GROMACS .gro file of N, CA and C in nm:
model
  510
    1UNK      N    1  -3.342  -0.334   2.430
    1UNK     CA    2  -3.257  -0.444   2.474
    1UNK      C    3  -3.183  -0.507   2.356
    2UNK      N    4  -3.250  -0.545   2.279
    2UNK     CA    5  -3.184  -0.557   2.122
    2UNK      C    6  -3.069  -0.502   2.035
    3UNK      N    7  -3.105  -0.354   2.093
    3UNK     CA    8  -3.063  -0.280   2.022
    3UNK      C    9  -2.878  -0.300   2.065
    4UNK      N   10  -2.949  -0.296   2.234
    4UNK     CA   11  -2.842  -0.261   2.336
    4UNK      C   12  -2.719  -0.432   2.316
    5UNK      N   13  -2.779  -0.477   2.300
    5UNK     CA   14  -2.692  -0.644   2.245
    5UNK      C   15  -2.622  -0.631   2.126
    6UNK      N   16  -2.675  -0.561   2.014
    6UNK     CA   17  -2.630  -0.557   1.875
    6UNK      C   18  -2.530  -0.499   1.881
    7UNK      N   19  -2.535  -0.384   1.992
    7UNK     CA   20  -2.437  -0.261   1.997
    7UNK      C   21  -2.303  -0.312   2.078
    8UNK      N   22  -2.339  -0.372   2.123
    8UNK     CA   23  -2.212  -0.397   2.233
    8UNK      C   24  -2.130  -0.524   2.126
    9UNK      N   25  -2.196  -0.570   2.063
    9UNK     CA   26  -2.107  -0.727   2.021
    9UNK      C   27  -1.968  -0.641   1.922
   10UNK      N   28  -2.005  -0.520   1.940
   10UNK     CA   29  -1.874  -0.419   1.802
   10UNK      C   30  -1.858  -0.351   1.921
   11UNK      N   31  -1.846  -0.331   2.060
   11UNK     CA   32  -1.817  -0.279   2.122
   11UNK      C   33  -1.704  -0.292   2.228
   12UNK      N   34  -1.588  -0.290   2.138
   12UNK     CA   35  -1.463  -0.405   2.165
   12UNK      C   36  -1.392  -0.316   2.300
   13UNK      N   37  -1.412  -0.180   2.314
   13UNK     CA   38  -1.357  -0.156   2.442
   13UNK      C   39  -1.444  -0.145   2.595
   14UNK      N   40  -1.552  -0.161   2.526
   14UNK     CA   41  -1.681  -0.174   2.629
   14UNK      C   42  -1.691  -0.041   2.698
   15UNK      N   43  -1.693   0.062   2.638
   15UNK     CA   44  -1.728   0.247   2.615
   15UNK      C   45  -1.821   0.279   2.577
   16UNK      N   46  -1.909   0.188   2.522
   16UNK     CA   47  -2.094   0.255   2.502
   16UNK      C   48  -2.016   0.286   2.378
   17UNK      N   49  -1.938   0.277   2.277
   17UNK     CA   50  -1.899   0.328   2.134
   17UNK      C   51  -1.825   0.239   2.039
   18UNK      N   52  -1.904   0.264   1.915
   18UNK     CA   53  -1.850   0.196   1.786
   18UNK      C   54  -1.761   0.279   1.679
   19UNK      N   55  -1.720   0.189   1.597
   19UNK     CA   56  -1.629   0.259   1.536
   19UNK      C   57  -1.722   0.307   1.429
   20UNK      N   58  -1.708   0.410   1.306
   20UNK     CA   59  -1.804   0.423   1.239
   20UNK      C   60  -1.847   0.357   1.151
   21UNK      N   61  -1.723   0.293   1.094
   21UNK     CA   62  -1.748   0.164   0.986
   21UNK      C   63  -1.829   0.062   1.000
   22UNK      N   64  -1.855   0.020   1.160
   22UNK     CA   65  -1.982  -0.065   1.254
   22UNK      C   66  -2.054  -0.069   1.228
   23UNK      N   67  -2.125   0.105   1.173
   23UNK     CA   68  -2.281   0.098   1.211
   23UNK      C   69  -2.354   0.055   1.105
   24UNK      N   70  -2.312   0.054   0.973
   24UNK     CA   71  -2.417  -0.023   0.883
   24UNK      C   72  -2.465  -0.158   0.911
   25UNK      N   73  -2.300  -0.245   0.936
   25UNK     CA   74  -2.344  -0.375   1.010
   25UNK      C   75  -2.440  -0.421   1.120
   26UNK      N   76  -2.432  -0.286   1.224
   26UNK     CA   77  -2.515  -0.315   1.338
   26UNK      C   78  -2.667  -0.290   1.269
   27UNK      N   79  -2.678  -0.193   1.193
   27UNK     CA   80  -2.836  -0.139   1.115
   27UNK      C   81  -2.861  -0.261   1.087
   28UNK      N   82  -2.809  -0.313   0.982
   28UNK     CA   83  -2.825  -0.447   0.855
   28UNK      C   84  -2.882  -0.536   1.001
   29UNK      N   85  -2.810  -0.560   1.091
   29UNK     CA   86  -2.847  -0.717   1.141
   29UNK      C   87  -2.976  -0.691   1.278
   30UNK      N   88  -3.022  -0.549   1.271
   30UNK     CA   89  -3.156  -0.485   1.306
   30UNK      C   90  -3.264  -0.496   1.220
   31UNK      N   91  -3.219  -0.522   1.094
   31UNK     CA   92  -3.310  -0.520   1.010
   31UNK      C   93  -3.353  -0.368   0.893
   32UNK      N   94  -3.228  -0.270   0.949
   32UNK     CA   95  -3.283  -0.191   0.848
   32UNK      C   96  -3.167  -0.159   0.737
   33UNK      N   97  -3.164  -0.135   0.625
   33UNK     CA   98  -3.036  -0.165   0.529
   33UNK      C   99  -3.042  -0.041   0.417
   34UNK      N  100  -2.951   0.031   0.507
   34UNK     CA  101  -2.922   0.168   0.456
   34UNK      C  102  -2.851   0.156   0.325
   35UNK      N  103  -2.883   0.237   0.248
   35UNK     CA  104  -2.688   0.236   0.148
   35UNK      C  105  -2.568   0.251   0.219
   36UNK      N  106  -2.457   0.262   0.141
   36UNK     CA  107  -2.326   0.291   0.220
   36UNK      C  108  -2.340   0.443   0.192
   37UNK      N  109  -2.399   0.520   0.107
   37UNK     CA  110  -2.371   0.637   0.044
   37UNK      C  111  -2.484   0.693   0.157
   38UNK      N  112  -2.547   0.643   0.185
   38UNK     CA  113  -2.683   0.687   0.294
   38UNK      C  114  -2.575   0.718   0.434
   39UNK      N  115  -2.487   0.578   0.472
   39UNK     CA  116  -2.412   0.596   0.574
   39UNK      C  117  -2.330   0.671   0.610
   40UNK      N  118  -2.282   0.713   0.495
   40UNK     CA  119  -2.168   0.794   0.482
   40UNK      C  120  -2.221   0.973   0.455
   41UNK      N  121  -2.317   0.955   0.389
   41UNK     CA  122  -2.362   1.102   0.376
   41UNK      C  123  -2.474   1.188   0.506
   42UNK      N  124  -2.547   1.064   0.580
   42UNK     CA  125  -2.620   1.126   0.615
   42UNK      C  126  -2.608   1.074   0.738
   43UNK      N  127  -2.659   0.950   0.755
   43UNK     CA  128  -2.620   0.856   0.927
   43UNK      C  129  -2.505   0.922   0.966
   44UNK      N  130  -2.419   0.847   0.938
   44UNK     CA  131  -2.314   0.869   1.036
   44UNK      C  132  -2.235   1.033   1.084
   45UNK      N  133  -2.242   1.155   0.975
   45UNK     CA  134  -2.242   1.271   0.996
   45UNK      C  135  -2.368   1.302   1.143
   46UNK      N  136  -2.462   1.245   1.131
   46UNK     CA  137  -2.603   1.311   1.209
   46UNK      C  138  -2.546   1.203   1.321
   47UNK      N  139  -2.501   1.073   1.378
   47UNK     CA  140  -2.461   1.043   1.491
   47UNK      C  141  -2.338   1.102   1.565
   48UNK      N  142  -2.239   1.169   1.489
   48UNK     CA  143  -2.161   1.203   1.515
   48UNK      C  144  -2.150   1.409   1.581
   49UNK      N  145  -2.275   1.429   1.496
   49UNK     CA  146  -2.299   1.568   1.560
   49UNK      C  147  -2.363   1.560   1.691
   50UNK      N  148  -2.470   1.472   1.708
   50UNK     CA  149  -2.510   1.410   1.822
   50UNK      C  150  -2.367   1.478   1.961
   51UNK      N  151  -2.275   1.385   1.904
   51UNK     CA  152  -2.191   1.332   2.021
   51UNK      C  153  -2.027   1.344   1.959
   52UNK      N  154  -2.021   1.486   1.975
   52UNK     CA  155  -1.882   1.545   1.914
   52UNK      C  156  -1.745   1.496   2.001
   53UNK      N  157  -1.778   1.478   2.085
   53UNK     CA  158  -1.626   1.440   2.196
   53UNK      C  159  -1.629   1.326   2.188
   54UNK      N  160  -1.650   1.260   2.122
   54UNK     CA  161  -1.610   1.059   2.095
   54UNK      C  162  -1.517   1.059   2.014
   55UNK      N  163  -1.459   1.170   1.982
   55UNK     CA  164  -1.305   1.077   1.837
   55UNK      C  165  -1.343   1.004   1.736
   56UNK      N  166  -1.434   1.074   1.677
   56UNK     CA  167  -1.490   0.984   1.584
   56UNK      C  168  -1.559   0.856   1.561
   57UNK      N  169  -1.625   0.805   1.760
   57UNK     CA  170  -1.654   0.691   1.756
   57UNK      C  171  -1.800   0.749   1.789
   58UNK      N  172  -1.881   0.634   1.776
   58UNK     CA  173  -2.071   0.632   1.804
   58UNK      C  174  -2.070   0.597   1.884
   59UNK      N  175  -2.156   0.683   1.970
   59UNK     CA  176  -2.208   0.680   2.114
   59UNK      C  177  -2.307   0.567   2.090
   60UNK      N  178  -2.342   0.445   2.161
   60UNK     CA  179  -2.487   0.425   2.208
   60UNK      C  180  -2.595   0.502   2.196
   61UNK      N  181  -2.603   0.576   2.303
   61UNK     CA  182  -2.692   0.679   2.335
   61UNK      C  183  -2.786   0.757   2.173
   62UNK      N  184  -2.683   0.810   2.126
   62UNK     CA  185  -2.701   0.859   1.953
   62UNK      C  186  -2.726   0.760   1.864
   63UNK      N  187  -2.665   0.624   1.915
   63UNK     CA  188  -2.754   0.549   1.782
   63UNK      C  189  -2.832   0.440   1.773
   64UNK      N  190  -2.913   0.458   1.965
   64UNK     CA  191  -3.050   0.401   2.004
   64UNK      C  192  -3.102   0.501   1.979
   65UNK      N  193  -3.106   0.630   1.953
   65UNK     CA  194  -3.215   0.723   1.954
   65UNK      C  195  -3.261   0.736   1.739
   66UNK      N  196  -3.108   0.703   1.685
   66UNK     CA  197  -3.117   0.692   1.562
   66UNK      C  198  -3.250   0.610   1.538
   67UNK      N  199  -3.168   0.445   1.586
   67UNK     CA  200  -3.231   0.309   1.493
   67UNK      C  201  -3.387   0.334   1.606
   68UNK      N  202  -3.457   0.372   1.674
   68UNK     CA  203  -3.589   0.376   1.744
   68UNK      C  204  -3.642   0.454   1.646
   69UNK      N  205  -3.582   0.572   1.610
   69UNK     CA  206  -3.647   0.655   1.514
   69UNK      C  207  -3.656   0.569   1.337
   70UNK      N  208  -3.512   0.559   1.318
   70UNK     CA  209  -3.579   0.457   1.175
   70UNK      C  210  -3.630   0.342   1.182
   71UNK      N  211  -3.637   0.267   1.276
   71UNK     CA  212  -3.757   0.128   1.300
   71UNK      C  213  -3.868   0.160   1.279
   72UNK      N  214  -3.923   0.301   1.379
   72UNK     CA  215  -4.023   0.349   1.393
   72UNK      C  216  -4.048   0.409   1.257
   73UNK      N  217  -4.003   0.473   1.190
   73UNK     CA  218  -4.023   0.525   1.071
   73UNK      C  219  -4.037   0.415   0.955
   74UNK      N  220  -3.983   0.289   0.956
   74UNK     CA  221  -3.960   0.226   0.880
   74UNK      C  222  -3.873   0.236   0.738
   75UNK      N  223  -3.787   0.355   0.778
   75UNK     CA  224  -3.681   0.415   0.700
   75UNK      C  225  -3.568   0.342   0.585
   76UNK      N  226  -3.537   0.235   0.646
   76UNK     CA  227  -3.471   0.115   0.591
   76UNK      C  228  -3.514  -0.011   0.588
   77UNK      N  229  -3.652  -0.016   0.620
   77UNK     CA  230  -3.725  -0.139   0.635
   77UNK      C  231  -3.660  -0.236   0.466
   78UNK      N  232  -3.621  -0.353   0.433
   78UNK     CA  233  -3.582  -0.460   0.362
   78UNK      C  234  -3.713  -0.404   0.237
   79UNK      N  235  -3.661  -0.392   0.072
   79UNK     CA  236  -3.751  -0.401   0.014
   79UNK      C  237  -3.834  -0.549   0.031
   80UNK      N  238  -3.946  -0.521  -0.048
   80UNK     CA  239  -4.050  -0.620   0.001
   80UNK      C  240  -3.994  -0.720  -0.182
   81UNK      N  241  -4.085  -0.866  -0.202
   81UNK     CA  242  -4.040  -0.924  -0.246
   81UNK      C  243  -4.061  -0.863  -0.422
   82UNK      N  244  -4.157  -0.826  -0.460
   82UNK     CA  245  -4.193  -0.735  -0.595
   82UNK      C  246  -4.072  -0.688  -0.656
   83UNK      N  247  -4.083  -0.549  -0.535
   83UNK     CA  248  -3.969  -0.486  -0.555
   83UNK      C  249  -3.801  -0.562  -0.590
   84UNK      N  250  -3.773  -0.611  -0.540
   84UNK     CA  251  -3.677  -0.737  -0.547
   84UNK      C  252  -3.692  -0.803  -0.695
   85UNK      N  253  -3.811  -0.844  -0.720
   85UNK     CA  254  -3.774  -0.898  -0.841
   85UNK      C  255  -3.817  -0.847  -0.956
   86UNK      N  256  -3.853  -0.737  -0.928
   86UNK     CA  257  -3.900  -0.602  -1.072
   86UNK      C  258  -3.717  -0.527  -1.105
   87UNK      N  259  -3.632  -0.536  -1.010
   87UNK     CA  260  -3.518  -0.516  -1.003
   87UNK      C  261  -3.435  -0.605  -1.069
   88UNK      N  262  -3.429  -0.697  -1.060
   88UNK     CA  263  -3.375  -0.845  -1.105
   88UNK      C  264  -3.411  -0.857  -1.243
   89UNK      N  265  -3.571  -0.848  -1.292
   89UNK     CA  266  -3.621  -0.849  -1.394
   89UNK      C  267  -3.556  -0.722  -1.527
   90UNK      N  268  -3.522  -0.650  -1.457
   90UNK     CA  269  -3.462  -0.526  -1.566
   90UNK      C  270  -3.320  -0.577  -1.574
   91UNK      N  271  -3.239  -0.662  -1.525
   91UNK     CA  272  -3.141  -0.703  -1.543
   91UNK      C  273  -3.121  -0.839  -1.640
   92UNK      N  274  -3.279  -0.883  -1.648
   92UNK     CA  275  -3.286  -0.965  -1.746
   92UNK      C  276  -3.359  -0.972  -1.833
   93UNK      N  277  -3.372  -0.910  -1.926
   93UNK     CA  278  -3.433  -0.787  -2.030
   93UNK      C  279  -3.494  -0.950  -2.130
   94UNK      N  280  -3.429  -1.050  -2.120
   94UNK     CA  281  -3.485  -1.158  -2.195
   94UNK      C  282  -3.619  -1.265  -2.127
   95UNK      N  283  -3.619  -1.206  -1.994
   95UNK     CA  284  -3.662  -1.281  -1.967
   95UNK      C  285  -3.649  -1.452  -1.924
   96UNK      N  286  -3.513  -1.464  -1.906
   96UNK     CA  287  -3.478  -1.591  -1.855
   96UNK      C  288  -3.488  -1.687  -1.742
   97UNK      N  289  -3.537  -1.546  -1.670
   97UNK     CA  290  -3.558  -1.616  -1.512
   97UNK      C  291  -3.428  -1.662  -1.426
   98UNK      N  292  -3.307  -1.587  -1.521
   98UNK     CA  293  -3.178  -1.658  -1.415
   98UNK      C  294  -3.092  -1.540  -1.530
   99UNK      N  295  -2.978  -1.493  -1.422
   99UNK     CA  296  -2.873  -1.384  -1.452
   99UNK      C  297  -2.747  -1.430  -1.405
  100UNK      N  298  -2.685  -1.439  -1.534
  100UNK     CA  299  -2.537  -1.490  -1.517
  100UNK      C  300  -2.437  -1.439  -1.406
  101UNK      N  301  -2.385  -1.478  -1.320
  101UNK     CA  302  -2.298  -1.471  -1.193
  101UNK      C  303  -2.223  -1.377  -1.247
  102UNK      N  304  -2.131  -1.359  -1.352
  102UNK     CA  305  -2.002  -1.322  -1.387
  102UNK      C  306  -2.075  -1.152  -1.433
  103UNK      N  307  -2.177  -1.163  -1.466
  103UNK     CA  308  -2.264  -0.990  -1.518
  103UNK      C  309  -2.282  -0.936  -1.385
  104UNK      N  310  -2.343  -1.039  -1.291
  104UNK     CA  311  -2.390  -0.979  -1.174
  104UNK      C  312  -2.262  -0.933  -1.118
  105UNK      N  313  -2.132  -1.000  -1.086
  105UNK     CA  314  -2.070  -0.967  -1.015
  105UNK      C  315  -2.000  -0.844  -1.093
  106UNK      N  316  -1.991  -0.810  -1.251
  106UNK     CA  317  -1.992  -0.651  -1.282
  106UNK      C  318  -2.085  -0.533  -1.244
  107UNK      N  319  -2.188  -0.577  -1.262
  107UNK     CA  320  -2.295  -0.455  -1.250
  107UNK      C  321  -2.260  -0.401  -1.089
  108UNK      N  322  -2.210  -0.538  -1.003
  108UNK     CA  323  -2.257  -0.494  -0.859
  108UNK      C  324  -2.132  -0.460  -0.838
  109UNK      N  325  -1.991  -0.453  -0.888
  109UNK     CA  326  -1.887  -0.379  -0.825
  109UNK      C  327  -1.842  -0.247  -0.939
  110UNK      N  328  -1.951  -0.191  -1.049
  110UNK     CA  329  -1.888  -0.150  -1.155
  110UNK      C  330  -2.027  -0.057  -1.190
  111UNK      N  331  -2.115  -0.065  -1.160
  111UNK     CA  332  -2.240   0.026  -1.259
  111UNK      C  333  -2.342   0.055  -1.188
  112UNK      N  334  -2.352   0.175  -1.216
  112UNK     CA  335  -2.541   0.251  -1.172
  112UNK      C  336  -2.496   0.295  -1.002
  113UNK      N  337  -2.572   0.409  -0.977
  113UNK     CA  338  -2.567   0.476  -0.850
  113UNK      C  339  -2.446   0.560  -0.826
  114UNK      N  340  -2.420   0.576  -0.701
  114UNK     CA  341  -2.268   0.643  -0.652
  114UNK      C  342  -2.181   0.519  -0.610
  115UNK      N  343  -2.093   0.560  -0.629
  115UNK     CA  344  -1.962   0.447  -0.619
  115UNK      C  345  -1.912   0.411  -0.458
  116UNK      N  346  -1.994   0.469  -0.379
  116UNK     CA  347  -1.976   0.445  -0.234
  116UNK      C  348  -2.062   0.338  -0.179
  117UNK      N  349  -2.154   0.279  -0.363
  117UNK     CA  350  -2.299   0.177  -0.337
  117UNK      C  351  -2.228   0.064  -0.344
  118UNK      N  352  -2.121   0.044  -0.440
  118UNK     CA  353  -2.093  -0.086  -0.512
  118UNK      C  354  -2.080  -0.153  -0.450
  119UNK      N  355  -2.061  -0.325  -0.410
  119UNK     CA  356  -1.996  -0.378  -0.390
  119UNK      C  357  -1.842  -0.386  -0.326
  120UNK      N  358  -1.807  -0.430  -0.250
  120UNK     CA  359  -1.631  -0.424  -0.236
  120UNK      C  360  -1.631  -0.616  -0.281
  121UNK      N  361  -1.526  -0.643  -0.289
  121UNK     CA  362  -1.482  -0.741  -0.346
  121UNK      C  363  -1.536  -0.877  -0.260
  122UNK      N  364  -1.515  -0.841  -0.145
  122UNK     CA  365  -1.556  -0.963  -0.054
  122UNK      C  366  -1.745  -0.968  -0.058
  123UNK      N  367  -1.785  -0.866  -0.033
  123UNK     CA  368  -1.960  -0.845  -0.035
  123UNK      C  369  -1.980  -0.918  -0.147
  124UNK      N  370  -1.903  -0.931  -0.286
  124UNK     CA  371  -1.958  -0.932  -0.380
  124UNK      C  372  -1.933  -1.064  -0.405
  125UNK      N  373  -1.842  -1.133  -0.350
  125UNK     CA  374  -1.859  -1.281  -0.359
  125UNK      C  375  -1.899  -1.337  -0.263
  126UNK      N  376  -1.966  -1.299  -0.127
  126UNK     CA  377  -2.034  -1.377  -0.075
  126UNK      C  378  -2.189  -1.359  -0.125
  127UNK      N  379  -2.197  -1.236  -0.180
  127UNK     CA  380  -2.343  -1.263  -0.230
  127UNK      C  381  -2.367  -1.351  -0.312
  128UNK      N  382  -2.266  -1.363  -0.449
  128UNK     CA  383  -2.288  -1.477  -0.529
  128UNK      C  384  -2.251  -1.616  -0.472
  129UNK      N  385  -2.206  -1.627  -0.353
  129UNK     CA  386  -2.211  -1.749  -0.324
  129UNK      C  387  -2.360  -1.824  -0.233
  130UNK      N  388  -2.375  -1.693  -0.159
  130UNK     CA  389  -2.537  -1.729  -0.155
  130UNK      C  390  -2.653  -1.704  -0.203
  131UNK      N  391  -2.644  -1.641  -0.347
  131UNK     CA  392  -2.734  -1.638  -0.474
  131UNK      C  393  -2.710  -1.736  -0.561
  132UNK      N  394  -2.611  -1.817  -0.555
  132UNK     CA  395  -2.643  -1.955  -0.667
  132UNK      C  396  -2.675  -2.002  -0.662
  133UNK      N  397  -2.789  -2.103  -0.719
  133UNK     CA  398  -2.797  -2.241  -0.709
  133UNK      C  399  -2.713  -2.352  -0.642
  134UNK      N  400  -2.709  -2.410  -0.593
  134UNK     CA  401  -2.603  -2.470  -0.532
  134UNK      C  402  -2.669  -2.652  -0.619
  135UNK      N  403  -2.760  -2.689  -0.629
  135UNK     CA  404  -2.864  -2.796  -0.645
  135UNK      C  405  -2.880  -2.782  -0.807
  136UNK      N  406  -2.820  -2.665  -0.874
  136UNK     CA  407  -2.828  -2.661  -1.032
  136UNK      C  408  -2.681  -2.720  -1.100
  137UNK      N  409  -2.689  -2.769  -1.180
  137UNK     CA  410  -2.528  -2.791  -1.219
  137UNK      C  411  -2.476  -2.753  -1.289
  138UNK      N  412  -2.535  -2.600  -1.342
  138UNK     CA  413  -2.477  -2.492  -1.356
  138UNK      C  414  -2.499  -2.369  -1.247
  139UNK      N  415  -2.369  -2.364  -1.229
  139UNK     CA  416  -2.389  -2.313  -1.089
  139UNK      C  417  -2.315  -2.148  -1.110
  140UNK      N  418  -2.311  -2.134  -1.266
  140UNK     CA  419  -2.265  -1.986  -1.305
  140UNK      C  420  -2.438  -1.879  -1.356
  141UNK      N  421  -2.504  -1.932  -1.296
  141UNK     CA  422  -2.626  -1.880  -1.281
  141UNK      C  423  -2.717  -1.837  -1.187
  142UNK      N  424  -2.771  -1.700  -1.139
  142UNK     CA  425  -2.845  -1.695  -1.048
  142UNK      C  426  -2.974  -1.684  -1.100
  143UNK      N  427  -3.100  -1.758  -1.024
  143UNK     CA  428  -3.223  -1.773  -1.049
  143UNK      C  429  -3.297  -1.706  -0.923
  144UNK      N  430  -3.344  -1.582  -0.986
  144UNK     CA  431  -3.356  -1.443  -0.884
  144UNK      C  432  -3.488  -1.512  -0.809
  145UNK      N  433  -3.589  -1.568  -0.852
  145UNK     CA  434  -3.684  -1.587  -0.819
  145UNK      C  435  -3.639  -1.680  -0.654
  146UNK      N  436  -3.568  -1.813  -0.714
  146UNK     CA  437  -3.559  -1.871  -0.583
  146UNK      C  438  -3.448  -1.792  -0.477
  147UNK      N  439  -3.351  -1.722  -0.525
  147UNK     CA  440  -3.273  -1.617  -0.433
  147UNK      C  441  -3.365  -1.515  -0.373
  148UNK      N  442  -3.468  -1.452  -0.413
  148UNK     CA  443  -3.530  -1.356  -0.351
  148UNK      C  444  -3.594  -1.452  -0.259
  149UNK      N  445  -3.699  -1.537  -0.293
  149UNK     CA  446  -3.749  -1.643  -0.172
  149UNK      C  447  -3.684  -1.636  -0.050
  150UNK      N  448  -3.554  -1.718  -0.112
  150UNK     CA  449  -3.452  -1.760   0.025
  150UNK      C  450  -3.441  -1.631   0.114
  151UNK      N  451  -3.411  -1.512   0.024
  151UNK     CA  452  -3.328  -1.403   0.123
  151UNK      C  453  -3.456  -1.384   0.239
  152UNK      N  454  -3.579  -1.357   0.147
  152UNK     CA  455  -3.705  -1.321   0.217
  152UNK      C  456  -3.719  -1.394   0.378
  153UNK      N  457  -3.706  -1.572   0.307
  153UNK     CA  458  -3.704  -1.645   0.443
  153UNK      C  459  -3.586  -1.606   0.527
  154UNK      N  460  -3.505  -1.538   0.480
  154UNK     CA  461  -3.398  -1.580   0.602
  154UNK      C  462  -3.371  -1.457   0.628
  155UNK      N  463  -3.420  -1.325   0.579
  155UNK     CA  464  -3.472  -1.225   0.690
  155UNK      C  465  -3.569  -1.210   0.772
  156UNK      N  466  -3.667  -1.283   0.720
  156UNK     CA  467  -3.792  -1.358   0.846
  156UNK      C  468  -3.742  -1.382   0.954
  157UNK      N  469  -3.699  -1.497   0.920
  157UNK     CA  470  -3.647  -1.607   1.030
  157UNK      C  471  -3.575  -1.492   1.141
  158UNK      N  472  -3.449  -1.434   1.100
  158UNK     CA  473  -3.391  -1.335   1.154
  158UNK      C  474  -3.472  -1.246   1.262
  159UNK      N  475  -3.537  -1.173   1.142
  159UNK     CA  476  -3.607  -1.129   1.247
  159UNK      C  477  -3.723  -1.160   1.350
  160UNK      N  478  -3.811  -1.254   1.307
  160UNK     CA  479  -3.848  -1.317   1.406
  160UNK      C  480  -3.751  -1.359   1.528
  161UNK      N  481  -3.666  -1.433   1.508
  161UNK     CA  482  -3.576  -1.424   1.630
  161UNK      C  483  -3.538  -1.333   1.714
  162UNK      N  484  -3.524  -1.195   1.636
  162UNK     CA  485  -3.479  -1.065   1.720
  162UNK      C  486  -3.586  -1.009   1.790
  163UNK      N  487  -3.715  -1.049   1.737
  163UNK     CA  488  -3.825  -1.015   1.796
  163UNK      C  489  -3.852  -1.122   1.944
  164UNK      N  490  -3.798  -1.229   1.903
  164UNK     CA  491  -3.880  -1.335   2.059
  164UNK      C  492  -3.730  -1.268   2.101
  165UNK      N  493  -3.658  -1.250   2.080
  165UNK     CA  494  -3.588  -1.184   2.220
  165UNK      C  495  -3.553  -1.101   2.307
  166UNK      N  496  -3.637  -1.025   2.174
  166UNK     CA  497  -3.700  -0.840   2.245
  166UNK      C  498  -3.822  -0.899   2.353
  167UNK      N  499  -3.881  -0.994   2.319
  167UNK     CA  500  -4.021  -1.017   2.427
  167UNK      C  501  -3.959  -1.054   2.520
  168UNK      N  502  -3.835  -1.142   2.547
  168UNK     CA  503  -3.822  -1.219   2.620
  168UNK      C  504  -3.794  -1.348   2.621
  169UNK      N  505  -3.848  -1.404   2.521
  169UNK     CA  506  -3.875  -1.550   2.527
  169UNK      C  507  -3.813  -1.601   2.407
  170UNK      N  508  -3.654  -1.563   2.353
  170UNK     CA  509  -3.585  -1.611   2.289
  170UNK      C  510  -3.468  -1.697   2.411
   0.00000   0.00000   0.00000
């Protein structure tokens, strides 16, 4: 039922089909958070063999049978909080406990992985706008520790919600 809600809100001609560019968004706000290079190399090729006579659009059908299988697998499940900040921590080799906005927003549209990972311009400033401090008055600093917190809570929260309304009782 979840699934079937997520799918339809990108389902602008009301055809049981998304466009392909959709489906990371629809994954992400399920809770599972593929790469783009994941999306592009492997998802979306494997929904699309599924269901060859769509014009290049995603069936429903092919990508409730997808996201049941990676839920169930826990395939893209959100790294956990460690992970998160053993990541963060190699980016701050001094140990400062906070990584300058203006580095972050290089590394994340400019370095490491395949170039289908980076950032696009807009991703990359809304992340730093909800990785700053907002309450610091330097506000050209992110302090990974309380950003990982927050994100943590507010994929909770999230998903707890998606869950009371899979029961019912959202």
């Amino acid at each position: 039922k979840v699934i079937k809600e997520a799918f339809s809100c990108f389902d602008k001609q009301q055809k049981n089909t998304i466009e392909q560019d959709e489906v990371g968004v629809v994954m992400r706000y399920l809770g599972q958070f593929p790469s783009e290079s994941d999306l592009k190399e492997t998802i979306i090729p494997e929904l699309l063999e599924e269901d060859p006579s769509r014009d290049g659009l995603v069936s429903f059908e092919a990508f409730e049978r997808l996201m049941l299988r990676y839920l169930s697998d826990h395939t893209y499940d959100p790294d956990d909080s460690e992970t998160l900040l053993a990541a963060f921590r190699v980016l701050d080799p001094q140990g400062h406990g906070y990584i300058d906005s203006n580095l972050m927003h290089e590394w994340l549209s400019t370095k490491g992985g395949k170039a289908a990972d980076f950032f696009k311009e807009r991703e990359t400033s809304d992340f730093l706008e909800y990785a700053k401090d907002k309450e610091s008055s330097d506000s050209s600093r992110i302090y990974y520790e309380d950003y990982v917190a927050k994100l943590n809570a507010d994929i909770e929260k999230h998903l707890e919600n998606l869950y009371q309304v899979a029961r019912g009782s959202g």
